[in-house]
mmCIF file of C-alpha atoms in Angstrom:
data_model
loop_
_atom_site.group_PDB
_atom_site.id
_atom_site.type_symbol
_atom_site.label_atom_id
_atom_site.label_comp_id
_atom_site.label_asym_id
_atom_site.label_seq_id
_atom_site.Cartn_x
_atom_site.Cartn_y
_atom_site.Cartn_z
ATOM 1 C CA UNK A 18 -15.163 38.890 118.210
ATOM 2 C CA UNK A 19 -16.954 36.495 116.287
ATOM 3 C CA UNK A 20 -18.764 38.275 113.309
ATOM 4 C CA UNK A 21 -20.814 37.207 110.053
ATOM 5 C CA UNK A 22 -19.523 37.189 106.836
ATOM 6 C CA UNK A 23 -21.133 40.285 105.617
ATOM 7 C CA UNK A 24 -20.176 42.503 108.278
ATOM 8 C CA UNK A 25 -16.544 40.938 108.755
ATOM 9 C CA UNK A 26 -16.186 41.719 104.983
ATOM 10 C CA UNK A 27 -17.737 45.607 105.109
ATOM 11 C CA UNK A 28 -14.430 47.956 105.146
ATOM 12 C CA UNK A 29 -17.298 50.671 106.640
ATOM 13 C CA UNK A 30 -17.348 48.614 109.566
ATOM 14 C CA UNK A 31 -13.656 47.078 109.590
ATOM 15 C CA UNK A 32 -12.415 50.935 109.896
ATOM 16 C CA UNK A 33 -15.127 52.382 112.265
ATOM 17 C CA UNK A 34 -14.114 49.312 114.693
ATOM 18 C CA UNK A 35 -10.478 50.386 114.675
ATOM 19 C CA UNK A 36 -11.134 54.009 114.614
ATOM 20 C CA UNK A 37 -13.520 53.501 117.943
ATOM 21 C CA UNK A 38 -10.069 51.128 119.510
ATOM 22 C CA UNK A 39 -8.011 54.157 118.965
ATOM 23 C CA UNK A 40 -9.614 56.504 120.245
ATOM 24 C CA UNK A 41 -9.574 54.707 123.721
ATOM 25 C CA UNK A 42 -6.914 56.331 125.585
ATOM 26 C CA UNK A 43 -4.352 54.242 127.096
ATOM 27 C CA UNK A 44 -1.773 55.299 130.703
ATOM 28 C CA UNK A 45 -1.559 55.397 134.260
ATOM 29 C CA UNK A 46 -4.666 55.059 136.198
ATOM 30 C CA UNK A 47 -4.184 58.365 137.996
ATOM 31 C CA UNK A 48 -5.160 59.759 135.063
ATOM 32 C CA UNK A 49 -8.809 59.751 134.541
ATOM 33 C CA UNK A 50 -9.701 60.401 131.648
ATOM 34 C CA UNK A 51 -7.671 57.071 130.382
ATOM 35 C CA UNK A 52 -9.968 54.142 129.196
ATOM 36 C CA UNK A 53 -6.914 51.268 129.767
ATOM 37 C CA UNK A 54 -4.306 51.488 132.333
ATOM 38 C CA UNK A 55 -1.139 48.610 132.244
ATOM 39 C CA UNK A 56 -1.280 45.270 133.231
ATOM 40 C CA UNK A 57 -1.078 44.050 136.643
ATOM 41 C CA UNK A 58 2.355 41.912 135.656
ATOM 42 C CA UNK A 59 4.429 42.096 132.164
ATOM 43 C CA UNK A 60 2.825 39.275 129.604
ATOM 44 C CA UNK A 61 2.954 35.809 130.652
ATOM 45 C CA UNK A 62 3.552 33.266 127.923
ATOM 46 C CA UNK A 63 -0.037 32.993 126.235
ATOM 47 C CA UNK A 64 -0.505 36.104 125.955
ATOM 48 C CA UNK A 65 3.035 37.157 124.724
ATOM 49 C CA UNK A 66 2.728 34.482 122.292
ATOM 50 C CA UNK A 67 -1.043 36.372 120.781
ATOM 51 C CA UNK A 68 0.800 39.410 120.838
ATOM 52 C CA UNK A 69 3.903 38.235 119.351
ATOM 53 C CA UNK A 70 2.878 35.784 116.843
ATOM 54 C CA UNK A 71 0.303 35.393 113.773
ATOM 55 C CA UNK A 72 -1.056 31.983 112.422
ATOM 56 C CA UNK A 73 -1.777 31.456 108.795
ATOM 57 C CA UNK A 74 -4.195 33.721 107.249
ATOM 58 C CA UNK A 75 -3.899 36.408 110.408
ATOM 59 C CA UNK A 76 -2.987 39.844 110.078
ATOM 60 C CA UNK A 77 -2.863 42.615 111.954
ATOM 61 C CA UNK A 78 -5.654 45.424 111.627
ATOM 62 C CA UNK A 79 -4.248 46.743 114.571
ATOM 63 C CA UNK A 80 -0.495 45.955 115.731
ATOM 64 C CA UNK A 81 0.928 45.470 119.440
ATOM 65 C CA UNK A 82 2.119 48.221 121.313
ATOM 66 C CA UNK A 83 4.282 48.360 124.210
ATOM 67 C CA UNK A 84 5.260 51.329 126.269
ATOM 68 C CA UNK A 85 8.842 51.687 126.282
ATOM 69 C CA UNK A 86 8.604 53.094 130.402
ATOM 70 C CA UNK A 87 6.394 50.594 131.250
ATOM 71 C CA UNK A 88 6.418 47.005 129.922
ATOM 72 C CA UNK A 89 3.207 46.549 131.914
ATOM 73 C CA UNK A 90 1.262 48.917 129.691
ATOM 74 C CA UNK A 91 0.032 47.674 126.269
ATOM 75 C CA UNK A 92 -1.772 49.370 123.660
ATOM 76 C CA UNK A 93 -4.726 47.397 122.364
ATOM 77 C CA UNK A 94 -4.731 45.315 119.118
ATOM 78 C CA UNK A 95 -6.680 43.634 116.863
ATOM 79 C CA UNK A 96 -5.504 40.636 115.108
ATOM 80 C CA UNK A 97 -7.661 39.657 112.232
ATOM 81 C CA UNK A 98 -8.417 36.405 110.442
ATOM 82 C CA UNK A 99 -7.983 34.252 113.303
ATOM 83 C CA UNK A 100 -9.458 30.719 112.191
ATOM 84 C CA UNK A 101 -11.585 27.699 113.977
ATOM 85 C CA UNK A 102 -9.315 25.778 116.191
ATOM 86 C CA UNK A 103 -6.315 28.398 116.535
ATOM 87 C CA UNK A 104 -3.957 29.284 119.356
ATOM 88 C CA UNK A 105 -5.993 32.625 119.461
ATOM 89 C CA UNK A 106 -9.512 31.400 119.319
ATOM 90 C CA UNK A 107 -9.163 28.414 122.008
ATOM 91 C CA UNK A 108 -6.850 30.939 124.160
ATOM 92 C CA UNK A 109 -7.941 33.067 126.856
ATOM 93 C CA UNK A 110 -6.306 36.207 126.814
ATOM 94 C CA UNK A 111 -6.190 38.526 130.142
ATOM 95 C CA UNK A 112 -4.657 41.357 127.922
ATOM 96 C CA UNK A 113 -5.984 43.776 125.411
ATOM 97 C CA UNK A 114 -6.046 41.605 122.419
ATOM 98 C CA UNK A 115 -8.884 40.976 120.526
ATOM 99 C CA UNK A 116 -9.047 38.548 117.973
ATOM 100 C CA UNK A 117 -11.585 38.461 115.029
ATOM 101 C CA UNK A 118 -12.840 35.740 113.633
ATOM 102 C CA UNK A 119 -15.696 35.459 110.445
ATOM 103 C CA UNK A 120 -18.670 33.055 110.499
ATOM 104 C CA UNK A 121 -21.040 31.965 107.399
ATOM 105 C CA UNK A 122 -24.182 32.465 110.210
ATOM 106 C CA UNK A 123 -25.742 32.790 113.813
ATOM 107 C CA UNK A 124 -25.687 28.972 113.605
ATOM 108 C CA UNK A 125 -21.745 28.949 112.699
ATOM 109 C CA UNK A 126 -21.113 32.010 114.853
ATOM 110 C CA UNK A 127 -23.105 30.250 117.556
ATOM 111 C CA UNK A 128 -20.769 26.756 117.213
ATOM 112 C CA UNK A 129 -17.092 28.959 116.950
ATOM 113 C CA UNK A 130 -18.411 30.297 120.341
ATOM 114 C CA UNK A 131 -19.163 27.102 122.172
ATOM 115 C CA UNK A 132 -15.910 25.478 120.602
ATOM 116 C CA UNK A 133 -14.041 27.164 123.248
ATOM 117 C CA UNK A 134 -13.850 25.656 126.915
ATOM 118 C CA UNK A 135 -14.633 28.747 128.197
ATOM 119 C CA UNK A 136 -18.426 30.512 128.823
ATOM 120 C CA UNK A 137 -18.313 33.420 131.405
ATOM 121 C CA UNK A 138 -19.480 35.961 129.364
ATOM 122 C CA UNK A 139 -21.148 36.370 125.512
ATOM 123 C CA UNK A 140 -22.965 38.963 123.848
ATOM 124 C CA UNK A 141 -24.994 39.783 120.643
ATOM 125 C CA UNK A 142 -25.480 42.615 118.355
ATOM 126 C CA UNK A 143 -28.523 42.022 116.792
ATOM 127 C CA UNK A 144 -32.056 43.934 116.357
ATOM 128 C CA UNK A 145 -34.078 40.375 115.473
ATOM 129 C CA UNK A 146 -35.877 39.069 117.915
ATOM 130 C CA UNK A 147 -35.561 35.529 116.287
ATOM 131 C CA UNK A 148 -31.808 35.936 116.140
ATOM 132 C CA UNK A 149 -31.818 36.754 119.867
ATOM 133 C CA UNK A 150 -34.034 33.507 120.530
ATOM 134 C CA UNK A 151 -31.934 30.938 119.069
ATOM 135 C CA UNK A 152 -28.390 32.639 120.360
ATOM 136 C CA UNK A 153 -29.875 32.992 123.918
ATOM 137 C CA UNK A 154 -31.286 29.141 123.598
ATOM 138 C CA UNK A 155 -28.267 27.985 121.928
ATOM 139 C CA UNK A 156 -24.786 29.550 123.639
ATOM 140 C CA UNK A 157 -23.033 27.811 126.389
ATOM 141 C CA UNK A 158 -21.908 30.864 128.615
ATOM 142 C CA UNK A 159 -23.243 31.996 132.761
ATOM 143 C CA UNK A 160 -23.956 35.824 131.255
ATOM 144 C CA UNK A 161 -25.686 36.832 128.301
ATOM 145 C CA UNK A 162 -25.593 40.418 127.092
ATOM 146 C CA UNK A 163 -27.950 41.587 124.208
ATOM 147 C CA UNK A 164 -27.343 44.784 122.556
ATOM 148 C CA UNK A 165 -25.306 46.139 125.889
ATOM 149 C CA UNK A 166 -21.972 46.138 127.014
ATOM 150 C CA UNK A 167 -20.584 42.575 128.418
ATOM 151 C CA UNK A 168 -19.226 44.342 131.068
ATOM 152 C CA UNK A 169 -19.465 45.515 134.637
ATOM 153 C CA UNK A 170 -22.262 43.140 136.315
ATOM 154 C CA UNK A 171 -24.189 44.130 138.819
ATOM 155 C CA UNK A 172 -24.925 41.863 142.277
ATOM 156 C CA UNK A 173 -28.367 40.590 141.700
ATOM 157 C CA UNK A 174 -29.226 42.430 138.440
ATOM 158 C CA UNK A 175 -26.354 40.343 136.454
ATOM 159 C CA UNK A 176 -25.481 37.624 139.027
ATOM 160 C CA UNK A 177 -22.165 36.608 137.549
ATOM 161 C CA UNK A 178 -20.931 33.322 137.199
ATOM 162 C CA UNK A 179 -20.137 30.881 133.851
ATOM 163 C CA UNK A 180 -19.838 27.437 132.562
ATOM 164 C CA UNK A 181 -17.163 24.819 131.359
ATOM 165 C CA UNK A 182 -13.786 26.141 132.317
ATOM 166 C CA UNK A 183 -15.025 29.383 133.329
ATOM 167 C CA UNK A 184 -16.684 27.756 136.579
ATOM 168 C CA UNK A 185 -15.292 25.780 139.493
ATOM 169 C CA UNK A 186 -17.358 22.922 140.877
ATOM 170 C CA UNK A 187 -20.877 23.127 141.504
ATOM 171 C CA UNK A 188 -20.562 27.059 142.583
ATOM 172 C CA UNK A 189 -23.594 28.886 142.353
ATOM 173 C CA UNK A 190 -23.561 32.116 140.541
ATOM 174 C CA UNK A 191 -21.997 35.370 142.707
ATOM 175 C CA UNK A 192 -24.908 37.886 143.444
ATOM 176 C CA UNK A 193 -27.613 35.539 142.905
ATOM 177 C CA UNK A 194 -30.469 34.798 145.107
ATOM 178 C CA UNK A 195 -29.319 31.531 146.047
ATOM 179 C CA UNK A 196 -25.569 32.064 146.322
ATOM 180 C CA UNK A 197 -25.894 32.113 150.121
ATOM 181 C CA UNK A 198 -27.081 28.685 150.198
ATOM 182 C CA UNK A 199 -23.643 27.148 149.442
ATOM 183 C CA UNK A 200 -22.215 28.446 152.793
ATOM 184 C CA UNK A 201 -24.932 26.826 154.411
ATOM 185 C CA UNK A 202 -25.302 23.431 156.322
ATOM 186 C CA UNK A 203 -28.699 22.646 155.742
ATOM 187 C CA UNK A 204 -30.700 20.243 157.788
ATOM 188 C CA UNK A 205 -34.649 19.838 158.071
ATOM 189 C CA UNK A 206 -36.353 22.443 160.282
ATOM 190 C CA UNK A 207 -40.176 21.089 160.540
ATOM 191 C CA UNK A 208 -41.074 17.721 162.598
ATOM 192 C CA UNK A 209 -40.682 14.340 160.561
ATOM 193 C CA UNK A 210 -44.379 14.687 159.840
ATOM 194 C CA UNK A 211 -44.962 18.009 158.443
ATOM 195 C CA UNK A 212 -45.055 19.052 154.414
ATOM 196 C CA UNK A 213 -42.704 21.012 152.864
ATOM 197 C CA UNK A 214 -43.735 24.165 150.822
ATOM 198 C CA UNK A 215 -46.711 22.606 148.555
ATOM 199 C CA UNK A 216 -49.021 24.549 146.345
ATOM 200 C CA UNK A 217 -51.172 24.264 143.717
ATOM 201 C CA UNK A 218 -50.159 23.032 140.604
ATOM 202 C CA UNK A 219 -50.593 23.984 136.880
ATOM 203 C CA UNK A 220 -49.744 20.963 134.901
ATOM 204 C CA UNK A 221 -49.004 16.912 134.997
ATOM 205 C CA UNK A 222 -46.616 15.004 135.272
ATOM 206 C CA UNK A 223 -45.695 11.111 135.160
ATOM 207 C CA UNK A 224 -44.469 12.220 138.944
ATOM 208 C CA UNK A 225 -47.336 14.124 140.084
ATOM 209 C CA UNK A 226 -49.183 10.395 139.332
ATOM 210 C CA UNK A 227 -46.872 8.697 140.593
ATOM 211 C CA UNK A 228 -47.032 10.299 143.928
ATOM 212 C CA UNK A 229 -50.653 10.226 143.704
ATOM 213 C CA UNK A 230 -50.508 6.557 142.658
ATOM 214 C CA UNK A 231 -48.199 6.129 145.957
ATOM 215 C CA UNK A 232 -50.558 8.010 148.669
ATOM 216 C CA UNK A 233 -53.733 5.793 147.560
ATOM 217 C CA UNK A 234 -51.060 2.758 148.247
ATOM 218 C CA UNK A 235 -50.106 4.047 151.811
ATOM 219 C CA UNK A 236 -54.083 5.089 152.918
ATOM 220 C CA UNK A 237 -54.491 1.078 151.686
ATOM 221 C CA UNK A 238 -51.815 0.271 154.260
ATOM 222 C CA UNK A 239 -49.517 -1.423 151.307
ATOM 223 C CA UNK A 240 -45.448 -0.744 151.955
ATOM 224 C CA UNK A 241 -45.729 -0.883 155.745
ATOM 225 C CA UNK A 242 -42.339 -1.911 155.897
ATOM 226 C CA UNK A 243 -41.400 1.267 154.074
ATOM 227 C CA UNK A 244 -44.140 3.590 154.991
ATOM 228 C CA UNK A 245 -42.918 6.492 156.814
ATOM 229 C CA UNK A 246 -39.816 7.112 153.970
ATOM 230 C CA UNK A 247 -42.375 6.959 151.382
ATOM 231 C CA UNK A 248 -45.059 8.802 153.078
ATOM 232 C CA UNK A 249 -41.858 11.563 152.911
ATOM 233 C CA UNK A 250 -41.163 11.226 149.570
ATOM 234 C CA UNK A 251 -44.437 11.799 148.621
ATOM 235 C CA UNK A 252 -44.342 15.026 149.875
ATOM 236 C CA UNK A 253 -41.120 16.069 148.873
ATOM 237 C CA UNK A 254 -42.122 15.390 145.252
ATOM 238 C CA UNK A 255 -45.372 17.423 145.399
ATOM 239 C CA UNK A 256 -42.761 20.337 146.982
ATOM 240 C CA UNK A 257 -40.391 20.135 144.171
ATOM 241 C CA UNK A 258 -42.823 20.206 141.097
ATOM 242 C CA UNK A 259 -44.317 23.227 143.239
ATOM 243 C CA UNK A 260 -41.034 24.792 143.371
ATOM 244 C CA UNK A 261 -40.307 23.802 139.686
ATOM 245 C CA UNK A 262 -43.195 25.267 138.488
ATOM 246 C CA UNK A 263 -42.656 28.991 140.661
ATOM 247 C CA UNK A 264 -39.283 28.977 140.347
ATOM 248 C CA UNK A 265 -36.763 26.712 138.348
ATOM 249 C CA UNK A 266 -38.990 26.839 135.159
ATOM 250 C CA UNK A 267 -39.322 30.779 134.239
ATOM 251 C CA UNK A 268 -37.483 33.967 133.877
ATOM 252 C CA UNK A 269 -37.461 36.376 136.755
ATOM 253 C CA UNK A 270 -36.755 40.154 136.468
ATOM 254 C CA UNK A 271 -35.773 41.733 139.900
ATOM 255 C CA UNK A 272 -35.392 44.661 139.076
ATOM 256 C CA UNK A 273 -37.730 45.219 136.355
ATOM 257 C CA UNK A 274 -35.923 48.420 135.039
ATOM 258 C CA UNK A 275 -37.546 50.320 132.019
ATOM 259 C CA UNK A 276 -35.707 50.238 128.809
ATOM 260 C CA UNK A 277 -34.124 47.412 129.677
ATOM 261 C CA UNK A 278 -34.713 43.234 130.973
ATOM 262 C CA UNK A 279 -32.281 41.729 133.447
ATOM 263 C CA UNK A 280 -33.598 37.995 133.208
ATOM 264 C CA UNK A 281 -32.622 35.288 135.700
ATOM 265 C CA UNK A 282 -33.172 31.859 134.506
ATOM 266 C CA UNK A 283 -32.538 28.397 135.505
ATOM 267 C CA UNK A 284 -31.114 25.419 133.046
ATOM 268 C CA UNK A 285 -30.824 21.510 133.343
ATOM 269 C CA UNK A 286 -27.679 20.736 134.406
ATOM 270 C CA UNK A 287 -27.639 17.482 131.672
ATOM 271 C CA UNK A 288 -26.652 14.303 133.051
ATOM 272 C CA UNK A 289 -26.957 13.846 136.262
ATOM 273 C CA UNK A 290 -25.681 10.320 137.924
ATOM 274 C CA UNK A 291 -27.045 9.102 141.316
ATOM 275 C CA UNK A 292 -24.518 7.242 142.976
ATOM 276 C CA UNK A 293 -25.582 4.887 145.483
ATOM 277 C CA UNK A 294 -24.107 4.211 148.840
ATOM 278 C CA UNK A 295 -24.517 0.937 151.064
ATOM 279 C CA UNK A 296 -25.487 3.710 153.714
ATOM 280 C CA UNK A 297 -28.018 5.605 151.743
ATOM 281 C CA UNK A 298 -31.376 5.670 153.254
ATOM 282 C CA UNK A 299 -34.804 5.129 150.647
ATOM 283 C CA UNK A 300 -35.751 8.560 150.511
ATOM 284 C CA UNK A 301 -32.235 9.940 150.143
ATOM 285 C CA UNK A 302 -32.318 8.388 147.485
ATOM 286 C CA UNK A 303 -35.821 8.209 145.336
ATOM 287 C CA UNK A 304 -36.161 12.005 146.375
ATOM 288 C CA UNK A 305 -32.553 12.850 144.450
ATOM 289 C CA UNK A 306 -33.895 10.683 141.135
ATOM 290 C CA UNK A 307 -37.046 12.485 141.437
ATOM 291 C CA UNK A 308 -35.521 15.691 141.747
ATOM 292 C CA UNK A 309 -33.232 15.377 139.031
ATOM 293 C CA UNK A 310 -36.457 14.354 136.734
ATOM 294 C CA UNK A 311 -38.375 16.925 137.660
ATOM 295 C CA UNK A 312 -35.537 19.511 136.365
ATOM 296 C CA UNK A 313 -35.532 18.207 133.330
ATOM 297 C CA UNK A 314 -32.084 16.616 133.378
ATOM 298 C CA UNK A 315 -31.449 13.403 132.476
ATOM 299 C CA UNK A 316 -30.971 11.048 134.621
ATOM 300 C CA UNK A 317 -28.835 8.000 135.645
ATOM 301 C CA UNK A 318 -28.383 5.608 138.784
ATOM 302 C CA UNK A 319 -25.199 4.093 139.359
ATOM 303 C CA UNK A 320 -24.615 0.945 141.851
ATOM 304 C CA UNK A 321 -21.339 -0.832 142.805
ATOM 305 C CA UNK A 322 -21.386 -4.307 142.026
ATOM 306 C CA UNK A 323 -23.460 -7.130 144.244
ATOM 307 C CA UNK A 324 -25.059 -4.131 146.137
ATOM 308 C CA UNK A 325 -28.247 -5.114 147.965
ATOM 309 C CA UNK A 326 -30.221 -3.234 150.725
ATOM 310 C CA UNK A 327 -33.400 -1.404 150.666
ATOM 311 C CA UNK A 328 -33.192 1.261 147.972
ATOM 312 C CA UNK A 329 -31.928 -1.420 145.168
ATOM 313 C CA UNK A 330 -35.140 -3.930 146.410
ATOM 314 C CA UNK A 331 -36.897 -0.812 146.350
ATOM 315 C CA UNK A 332 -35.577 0.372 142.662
ATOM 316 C CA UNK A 333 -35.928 -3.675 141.356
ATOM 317 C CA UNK A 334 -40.018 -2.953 142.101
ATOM 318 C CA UNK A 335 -42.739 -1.892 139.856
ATOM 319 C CA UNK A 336 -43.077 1.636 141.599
ATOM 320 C CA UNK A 337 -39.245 1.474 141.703
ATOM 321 C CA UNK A 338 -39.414 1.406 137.955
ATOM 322 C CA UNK A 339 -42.388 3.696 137.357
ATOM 323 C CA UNK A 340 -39.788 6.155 139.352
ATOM 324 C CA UNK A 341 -37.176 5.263 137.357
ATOM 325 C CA UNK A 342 -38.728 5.598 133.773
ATOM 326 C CA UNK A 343 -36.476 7.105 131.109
ATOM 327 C CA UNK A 344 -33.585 6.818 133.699
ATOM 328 C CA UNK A 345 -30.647 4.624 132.950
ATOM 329 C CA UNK A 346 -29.665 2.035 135.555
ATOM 330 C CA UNK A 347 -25.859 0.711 135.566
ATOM 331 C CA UNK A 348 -23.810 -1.886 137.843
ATOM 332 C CA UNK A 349 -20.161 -0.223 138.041
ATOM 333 C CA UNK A 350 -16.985 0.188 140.598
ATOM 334 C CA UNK A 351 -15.839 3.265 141.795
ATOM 335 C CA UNK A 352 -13.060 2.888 139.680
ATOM 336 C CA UNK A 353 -15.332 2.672 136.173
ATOM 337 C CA UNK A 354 -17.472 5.414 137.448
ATOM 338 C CA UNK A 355 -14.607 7.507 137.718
ATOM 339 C CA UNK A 356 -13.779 6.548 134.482
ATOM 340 C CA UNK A 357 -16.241 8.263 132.592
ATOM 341 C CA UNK A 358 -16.545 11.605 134.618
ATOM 342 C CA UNK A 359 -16.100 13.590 131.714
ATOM 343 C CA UNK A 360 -19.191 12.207 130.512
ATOM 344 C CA UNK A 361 -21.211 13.287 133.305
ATOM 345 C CA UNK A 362 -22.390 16.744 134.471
ATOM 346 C CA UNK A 363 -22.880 16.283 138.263
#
């Protein structure tokens, strides 16, 4: 609980937090009226350690409490003064501990938050709608609450999934509209010559000339070695800023519930590196930089060594480098590339 200096200093608020912790009733969960029931095993070592141990400047505002019949069930505590960088603020804790930390602003209270490796889940108190702005613009997490419990998401309504350590791979988020598509093996549907979902389109782009550009090139016969794969990419591009602009670009409400917004929204993934492949076909290829562009990420093609075929004559070109404007092209092994995968978000 990560809370500005003002409120982390009001003893109003310091004692109506703990008062609300104790009234939460705590034992078995055959009981119903109990808020917490014990632990599915006794406390591995992280979390014995938060419950057993304070850093300097932490204190207990409320201390651990085990049941002496059940070493599974644990009353919950608060430990207080936990600073930037502790065992207790980079620690995730699958117990009822909650540690409180102070911050000088949003800004501040925005960094402590991302300065974990985690980002399933974050939520903010807070009645300003500019304060709301720049914490849901700002914070790195897959589920953003605003005055409402962080809680107990719903499929489709809170499609639940989060980012850095608290998501595996490229998994899409659980519940969402699209989560289906990972279990999929997706091939093309329509004959070679037939266009994608177009539509019209609201705004420019460098792409939407390019692709313009590229048409009046193939109805002057020009590329005829390379017609039919740009002819395709062509279309694919006009698809994906369609797409873009209906889709990938706004906030969507499903549900549309008065009283209350449930927004699904897409974000750039960041740096996104195109590896090429001796195999790779043109419009593999020039579609995935494309793409990638279009989604606002940024971009980067990557090329072992001495690699020559099609797509790097193609990508040496002046329409090859129209395509590839803004996007950083590197020579590398596998064994550099690999080298720098931290770097890179897919």
């Amino acid at each position: 609980l990560v809370l500005e200096k003002e409120v982390y200093e009001d003893e109003t608020f310091r004692k109506q937090l703990l008062d609300a912790i104790q009234t939460l009733k705590v034992g078995s969960v055959w009981n119903f009226s109990n808020k917490m029931g014990p632990l599915i095993r006794e406390p591995l070592e992280n979390l014995r350690r938060g419950l057993e141990t304070l850093e300097d400047g932490e204190s207990w505002a409320l201390q651990p409490k085990c049941d002496e019949r059940n070493l599974k069930l644990w009353h919950p505590a608060v430990k207080w003064g936990v600073k930037r960088g502790s065992f207790s603020h980079q620690t995730e804790f699958f117990g009822p501990l909650l540690s409180v930390m102070k911050a000088e602003s949003l800004d501040d209270a925005i960094e402590i938050v991302n300065d974990t490796n985690y980002g399933l889940t974050s939520g903010l108190e807070s009645l300003d709608p500019r304060e709301q702005k720049i914490w849901s613009e700002k914070i790195k997490a897959g589920n953003l609450y605003i005055n409402r419990v962080t809680t107990g998401a719903i499929v489709l309504r809170q499609s639940f999934g989060g980012m850095g350590l608290s998501a595996i791979g490229a998994g899409i988020k659980a519940g969402s509209p699209n989560y289906a598509v990972q279990f999929c093996r997706i091939e093309e549907s329509k004959p070679y010559g037939d266009s994608p979902t177009q539509g019209p389109l609201r705004e420019e782009s460098p792409l939407l000339y390019l692709a313009r550009n590229w048409q009046t090139q193939l109805s002057r016969n020009e590329h005829a070695e390379i017609w039919s794969e740009l002819h395709k990419t062509i279309q694919a591009i006009y698809s994906c800023l369609f797409q873009y602009e209906s889709e990938f670009s706004g906030e969507q409400d499903f549900f549309r519930f008065r009283g209350q917004d449930n927004l699904f929204r897409y974000l750039p993934l960041g740096k996104v590196t195109v590896r090429l492949h001796p195999d790779d076909e043109l419009f593999e290829t020039l579609i995935r930089i494309a793409a990638a562009r279009i989604a606002k990420c940024k971009v980067e093609v990557s090329f072992p060594p001495n690699l020559e075929n099609t797509v790097t004559e193609f990508l040496g070109t002046t329409e090859g480098k129209r395509l590839c404007d803004s996007v950083e092209i590197r020579s590398e092994t596998d064994k550099e590339l690999c080298g720098r995968l931290t770097e890179i978000d897919r």
